[in-house]
mmCIF file of C-alpha atoms and ligand atoms in Angstrom:
data_model
loop_
_atom_site.group_PDB
_atom_site.id
_atom_site.type_symbol
_atom_site.label_atom_id
_atom_site.label_comp_id
_atom_site.label_asym_id
_atom_site.label_seq_id
_atom_site.Cartn_x
_atom_site.Cartn_y
_atom_site.Cartn_z
ATOM 1 C CA UNK L 1 11.303 -22.963 -12.620
ATOM 2 C CA UNK L 2 8.431 -24.661 -11.752
ATOM 3 C CA UNK L 3 5.055 -23.238 -13.371
ATOM 4 C CA UNK L 4 2.403 -21.729 -10.560
ATOM 5 C CA UNK L 5 -0.984 -22.810 -10.952
ATOM 6 C CA UNK L 6 -3.292 -19.901 -10.521
ATOM 7 C CA UNK L 7 -6.272 -20.019 -8.331
ATOM 8 C CA UNK L 8 -4.857 -23.157 -5.999
ATOM 9 C CA UNK L 9 -5.267 -20.976 -2.150
ATOM 10 C CA UNK L 10 -7.897 -19.348 -0.757
ATOM 11 C CA UNK L 11 -8.284 -16.227 -0.963
ATOM 12 C CA UNK L 12 -6.972 -14.229 1.874
ATOM 13 C CA UNK L 13 -8.862 -11.948 3.747
ATOM 14 C CA UNK L 14 -7.052 -8.837 5.322
ATOM 15 C CA UNK L 15 -8.138 -8.138 8.684
ATOM 16 C CA UNK L 16 -10.925 -4.892 8.601
ATOM 17 C CA UNK L 17 -10.377 -2.084 10.760
ATOM 18 C CA UNK L 18 -13.146 -0.887 11.240
ATOM 19 C CA UNK L 19 -13.347 3.241 11.758
ATOM 20 C CA UNK L 20 -17.298 2.820 11.562
ATOM 21 C CA UNK L 21 -18.176 1.627 14.807
ATOM 22 C CA UNK L 22 -18.861 3.848 17.375
ATOM 23 C CA UNK L 23 -16.320 6.268 19.290
ATOM 24 C CA UNK L 24 -13.409 4.410 17.043
ATOM 25 C CA UNK L 25 -11.655 7.942 15.711
ATOM 26 C CA UNK L 26 -7.915 6.220 16.559
ATOM 27 C CA UNK L 27 -5.087 3.812 15.128
ATOM 28 C CA UNK L 28 -1.763 3.462 15.313
ATOM 29 C CA UNK L 29 -0.472 0.864 12.091
ATOM 30 C CA UNK L 30 3.022 -0.405 11.970
ATOM 31 C CA UNK L 31 4.470 -0.002 8.962
ATOM 32 C CA UNK L 32 7.001 -3.289 9.071
ATOM 33 C CA UNK L 33 8.543 -6.381 8.078
ATOM 34 C CA UNK L 34 6.700 -9.176 7.597
ATOM 35 C CA UNK L 35 6.212 -12.909 5.673
ATOM 36 C CA UNK L 36 4.017 -14.215 4.051
ATOM 37 C CA UNK L 37 3.375 -17.170 1.082
ATOM 38 C CA UNK L 38 2.030 -15.927 -2.458
ATOM 39 C CA UNK L 39 1.014 -19.205 -3.235
ATOM 40 C CA UNK L 40 1.250 -22.538 -2.013
ATOM 41 C CA UNK L 41 3.509 -23.498 -4.039
ATOM 42 C CA UNK L 42 6.188 -21.088 -3.756
ATOM 43 C CA UNK L 43 8.059 -20.610 -0.258
ATOM 44 C CA UNK L 44 7.923 -17.795 2.367
ATOM 45 C CA UNK L 45 8.306 -14.368 0.864
ATOM 46 C CA UNK L 46 9.442 -11.416 2.887
ATOM 47 C CA UNK L 47 7.585 -8.364 2.826
ATOM 48 C CA UNK L 48 6.787 -4.789 3.759
ATOM 49 C CA UNK L 49 3.522 -4.763 5.434
ATOM 50 C CA UNK L 50 0.917 -1.725 7.487
ATOM 51 C CA UNK L 51 0.824 -3.830 10.519
ATOM 52 C CA UNK L 52 3.728 -5.991 8.506
ATOM 53 C CA UNK L 53 0.868 -7.499 6.263
ATOM 54 C CA UNK L 54 0.545 -7.919 2.288
ATOM 55 C CA UNK L 55 -2.270 -6.767 1.551
ATOM 56 C CA UNK L 56 -2.186 -4.094 4.421
ATOM 57 C CA UNK L 57 -5.009 -3.494 7.020
ATOM 58 C CA UNK L 58 -8.642 -2.757 5.329
ATOM 59 C CA UNK L 59 -10.080 0.546 6.468
ATOM 60 C CA UNK L 60 -13.051 1.117 6.667
ATOM 61 C CA UNK L 61 -14.684 4.875 7.315
ATOM 62 C CA UNK L 62 -18.003 6.135 7.495
ATOM 63 C CA UNK L 63 -18.627 9.502 5.010
ATOM 64 C CA UNK L 64 -17.757 12.568 6.788
ATOM 65 C CA UNK L 65 -16.322 11.065 9.881
ATOM 66 C CA UNK L 66 -13.112 12.113 10.710
ATOM 67 C CA UNK L 67 -10.303 10.024 11.441
ATOM 68 C CA UNK L 68 -7.134 9.370 12.891
ATOM 69 C CA UNK L 69 -3.789 7.610 11.709
ATOM 70 C CA UNK L 70 -0.550 7.393 13.419
ATOM 71 C CA UNK L 71 1.854 5.674 11.170
ATOM 72 C CA UNK L 72 4.731 4.072 12.363
ATOM 73 C CA UNK L 73 7.731 2.842 10.737
ATOM 74 C CA UNK L 74 9.371 0.100 12.511
ATOM 75 C CA UNK L 75 11.356 -1.429 9.532
ATOM 76 C CA UNK L 76 14.763 -2.939 9.842
ATOM 77 C CA UNK L 77 16.058 -2.983 5.834
ATOM 78 C CA UNK L 78 18.566 -5.824 6.483
ATOM 79 C CA UNK L 79 17.665 -6.494 3.060
ATOM 80 C CA UNK L 80 15.269 -5.541 0.732
ATOM 81 C CA UNK L 81 12.219 -7.905 -0.306
ATOM 82 C CA UNK L 82 11.544 -6.577 -3.749
ATOM 83 C CA UNK L 83 14.099 -7.531 -6.676
ATOM 84 C CA UNK L 84 14.449 -4.135 -8.548
ATOM 85 C CA UNK L 85 15.526 -3.999 -12.270
ATOM 86 C CA UNK L 86 15.994 -0.838 -14.740
ATOM 87 C CA UNK L 87 14.640 -1.563 -18.137
ATOM 88 C CA UNK L 88 16.816 -0.353 -21.448
ATOM 89 C CA UNK L 89 14.737 3.723 -22.301
ATOM 90 C CA UNK L 90 11.520 2.688 -24.468
ATOM 91 C CA UNK L 91 10.567 -1.145 -23.191
ATOM 92 C CA UNK L 92 7.450 0.907 -21.289
ATOM 93 C CA UNK L 93 4.218 0.000 -23.273
ATOM 94 C CA UNK L 94 3.071 2.793 -24.798
ATOM 95 C CA UNK L 95 -1.114 4.572 -24.288
ATOM 96 C CA UNK L 96 -2.780 3.194 -26.520
ATOM 97 C CA UNK L 97 0.304 0.904 -28.576
ATOM 98 C CA UNK L 98 1.566 -2.357 -28.312
ATOM 99 C CA UNK L 99 4.309 -3.072 -25.498
ATOM 100 C CA UNK L 100 8.054 -2.687 -27.459
ATOM 101 C CA UNK L 101 9.828 -5.728 -26.648
ATOM 102 C CA UNK L 102 12.693 -5.691 -24.780
ATOM 103 C CA UNK L 103 16.977 -5.522 -25.737
ATOM 104 C CA UNK L 104 18.405 -9.372 -24.933
ATOM 105 C CA UNK L 105 20.673 -7.997 -22.112
ATOM 106 C CA UNK L 106 17.467 -5.824 -20.090
ATOM 107 C CA UNK L 107 16.366 -6.213 -17.176
ATOM 108 C CA UNK L 108 19.197 -5.624 -14.999
ATOM 109 C CA UNK L 109 19.091 -6.223 -11.570
ATOM 110 C CA UNK L 110 20.250 -3.530 -9.073
ATOM 111 C CA UNK L 111 21.866 -2.882 -6.345
ATOM 112 C CA UNK L 112 19.244 -2.879 -3.240
ATOM 113 C CA UNK L 113 21.793 -2.034 -0.491
ATOM 114 C CA UNK L 114 21.473 1.193 -0.628
ATOM 115 C CA UNK L 115 17.536 2.020 -0.938
ATOM 116 C CA UNK L 116 16.971 3.404 2.145
ATOM 117 C CA UNK L 117 14.290 2.257 4.930
ATOM 118 C CA UNK L 118 12.200 5.689 4.271
ATOM 119 C CA UNK L 119 8.484 5.827 3.693
ATOM 120 C CA UNK L 120 5.594 8.292 3.743
ATOM 121 C CA UNK L 121 1.138 7.094 3.717
ATOM 122 C CA UNK L 122 -0.607 8.586 0.963
ATOM 123 C CA UNK L 123 -4.105 7.713 0.705
ATOM 124 C CA UNK L 124 -4.789 7.613 -3.080
ATOM 125 C CA UNK L 125 -7.315 9.538 -4.650
ATOM 126 C CA UNK L 126 -8.906 10.837 -1.179
ATOM 127 C CA UNK L 127 -9.547 14.801 -0.972
ATOM 128 C CA UNK L 128 -7.324 15.240 2.312
ATOM 129 C CA UNK L 129 -5.111 18.811 3.460
ATOM 130 C CA UNK L 130 -2.183 19.516 1.922
ATOM 131 C CA UNK L 131 -0.532 18.791 5.374
ATOM 132 C CA UNK L 132 -1.728 15.468 5.569
ATOM 133 C CA UNK L 133 -1.642 13.803 1.947
ATOM 134 C CA UNK L 134 1.714 12.266 2.387
ATOM 135 C CA UNK L 135 3.332 13.621 -0.091
ATOM 136 C CA UNK L 136 6.780 12.565 -1.243
ATOM 137 C CA UNK L 137 9.911 14.215 0.285
ATOM 138 C CA UNK L 138 7.201 14.006 3.538
ATOM 139 C CA UNK L 139 8.999 11.191 4.588
ATOM 140 C CA UNK L 140 9.716 9.058 7.731
ATOM 141 C CA UNK L 141 13.249 7.622 8.804
ATOM 142 C CA UNK L 142 13.110 4.535 11.290
ATOM 143 C CA UNK L 143 11.580 5.010 14.261
ATOM 144 C CA UNK L 144 8.901 8.167 13.604
ATOM 145 C CA UNK L 145 5.801 8.012 12.797
ATOM 146 C CA UNK L 146 3.134 10.987 11.766
ATOM 147 C CA UNK L 147 -0.755 11.428 12.825
ATOM 148 C CA UNK L 148 -2.748 12.257 10.028
ATOM 149 C CA UNK L 149 -6.613 13.398 9.876
ATOM 150 C CA UNK L 150 -8.522 11.946 7.325
ATOM 151 C CA UNK L 151 -12.144 13.801 6.724
ATOM 152 C CA UNK L 152 -13.805 11.307 4.404
ATOM 153 C CA UNK L 153 -15.227 14.080 2.531
ATOM 154 C CA UNK L 154 -15.403 11.858 -0.462
ATOM 155 C CA UNK L 155 -18.828 10.377 -1.098
ATOM 156 C CA UNK L 156 -18.433 6.154 -0.186
ATOM 157 C CA UNK L 157 -16.588 4.757 -2.313
ATOM 158 C CA UNK L 158 -13.407 2.599 -2.257
ATOM 159 C CA UNK L 159 -9.254 4.193 -2.644
ATOM 160 C CA UNK L 160 -6.236 2.304 -1.916
ATOM 161 C CA UNK L 161 -3.566 3.631 0.633
ATOM 162 C CA UNK L 162 -0.030 3.242 0.118
ATOM 163 C CA UNK L 163 3.537 3.804 0.574
ATOM 164 C CA UNK L 164 4.803 7.311 -1.880
ATOM 165 C CA UNK L 165 8.224 7.368 -0.542
ATOM 166 C CA UNK L 166 10.342 9.940 -3.237
ATOM 167 C CA UNK L 167 12.383 8.367 -5.787
ATOM 168 C CA UNK L 168 11.103 4.373 -4.653
ATOM 169 C CA UNK L 169 7.449 4.589 -4.291
ATOM 170 C CA UNK L 170 7.852 1.294 -6.596
ATOM 171 C CA UNK L 171 9.969 -0.292 -4.945
ATOM 172 C CA UNK L 172 8.462 0.697 -1.674
ATOM 173 C CA UNK L 173 5.019 -0.789 -2.750
ATOM 174 C CA UNK L 174 6.000 -3.929 -4.490
ATOM 175 C CA UNK L 175 8.021 -4.530 -1.132
ATOM 176 C CA UNK L 176 4.195 -5.199 -0.051
ATOM 177 C CA UNK L 177 2.810 -1.355 1.316
ATOM 178 C CA UNK L 178 -0.803 -1.092 0.169
ATOM 179 C CA UNK L 179 -4.409 -2.101 1.710
ATOM 180 C CA UNK L 180 -7.075 -1.146 0.731
ATOM 181 C CA UNK L 181 -9.424 2.036 2.588
ATOM 182 C CA UNK L 182 -12.884 2.003 2.414
ATOM 183 C CA UNK L 183 -15.406 4.502 2.576
ATOM 184 C CA UNK L 184 -19.458 3.902 3.694
ATOM 185 C CA UNK L 185 -22.457 6.103 3.505
ATOM 186 C CA UNK L 186 -25.381 5.279 5.276
ATOM 187 C CA UNK L 187 -27.057 6.689 2.054
ATOM 188 C CA UNK L 188 -25.573 4.525 -0.547
ATOM 189 C CA UNK L 189 -26.474 1.304 2.509
ATOM 190 C CA UNK L 190 -29.804 2.433 2.054
ATOM 191 C CA UNK L 191 -30.545 2.547 -1.570
ATOM 192 C CA UNK L 192 -28.616 -1.001 -1.783
ATOM 193 C CA UNK L 193 -31.053 -2.028 0.575
ATOM 194 C CA UNK L 194 -34.112 -0.932 -1.280
ATOM 195 C CA UNK L 195 -33.797 -2.426 -4.442
HETATM 196 CU CU1 CU N 1 -1.243 6.773 -5.158
#
């Protein structure tokens, strides 16, 4: 196996969807298959991504300004891009303790062909209304979409959005369904420029 040397590639900056622009209140984001290169010495990798990219677009909003995103599931699950494994119980690192070493015959690779191509988007940490929160069982089947309104009531901060589908969140996120969500506040920008 080739040893990969870190920091060989230029930092990839995701596309920015800028809702702080005047008059911009809506956007459609497609959840779909894509390809990316994770290291210059690795071949292209299949991913699932928001607008087909990993990380997904960075979403910038203004504090207190309501916006809406139409999330559309267009994933074709001919193959699942993540390798799914199961470990023996008791091998997870416990908080504040050293990790326990896995038994030799683990981890086992799981057959991913039966995992469905369902998705739902959760804006992690944000104060959203319950029906806009991307609960795990509010999944979108292929070609379904969800119109989510975000009121951006939180203080200026950095959130991330990610897939949240019931029972398969870890596989969907490993496949690439994650991106950043930045709440900007004019008050914070002013205080930074004064310091
Ligand atoms: Cu989360």
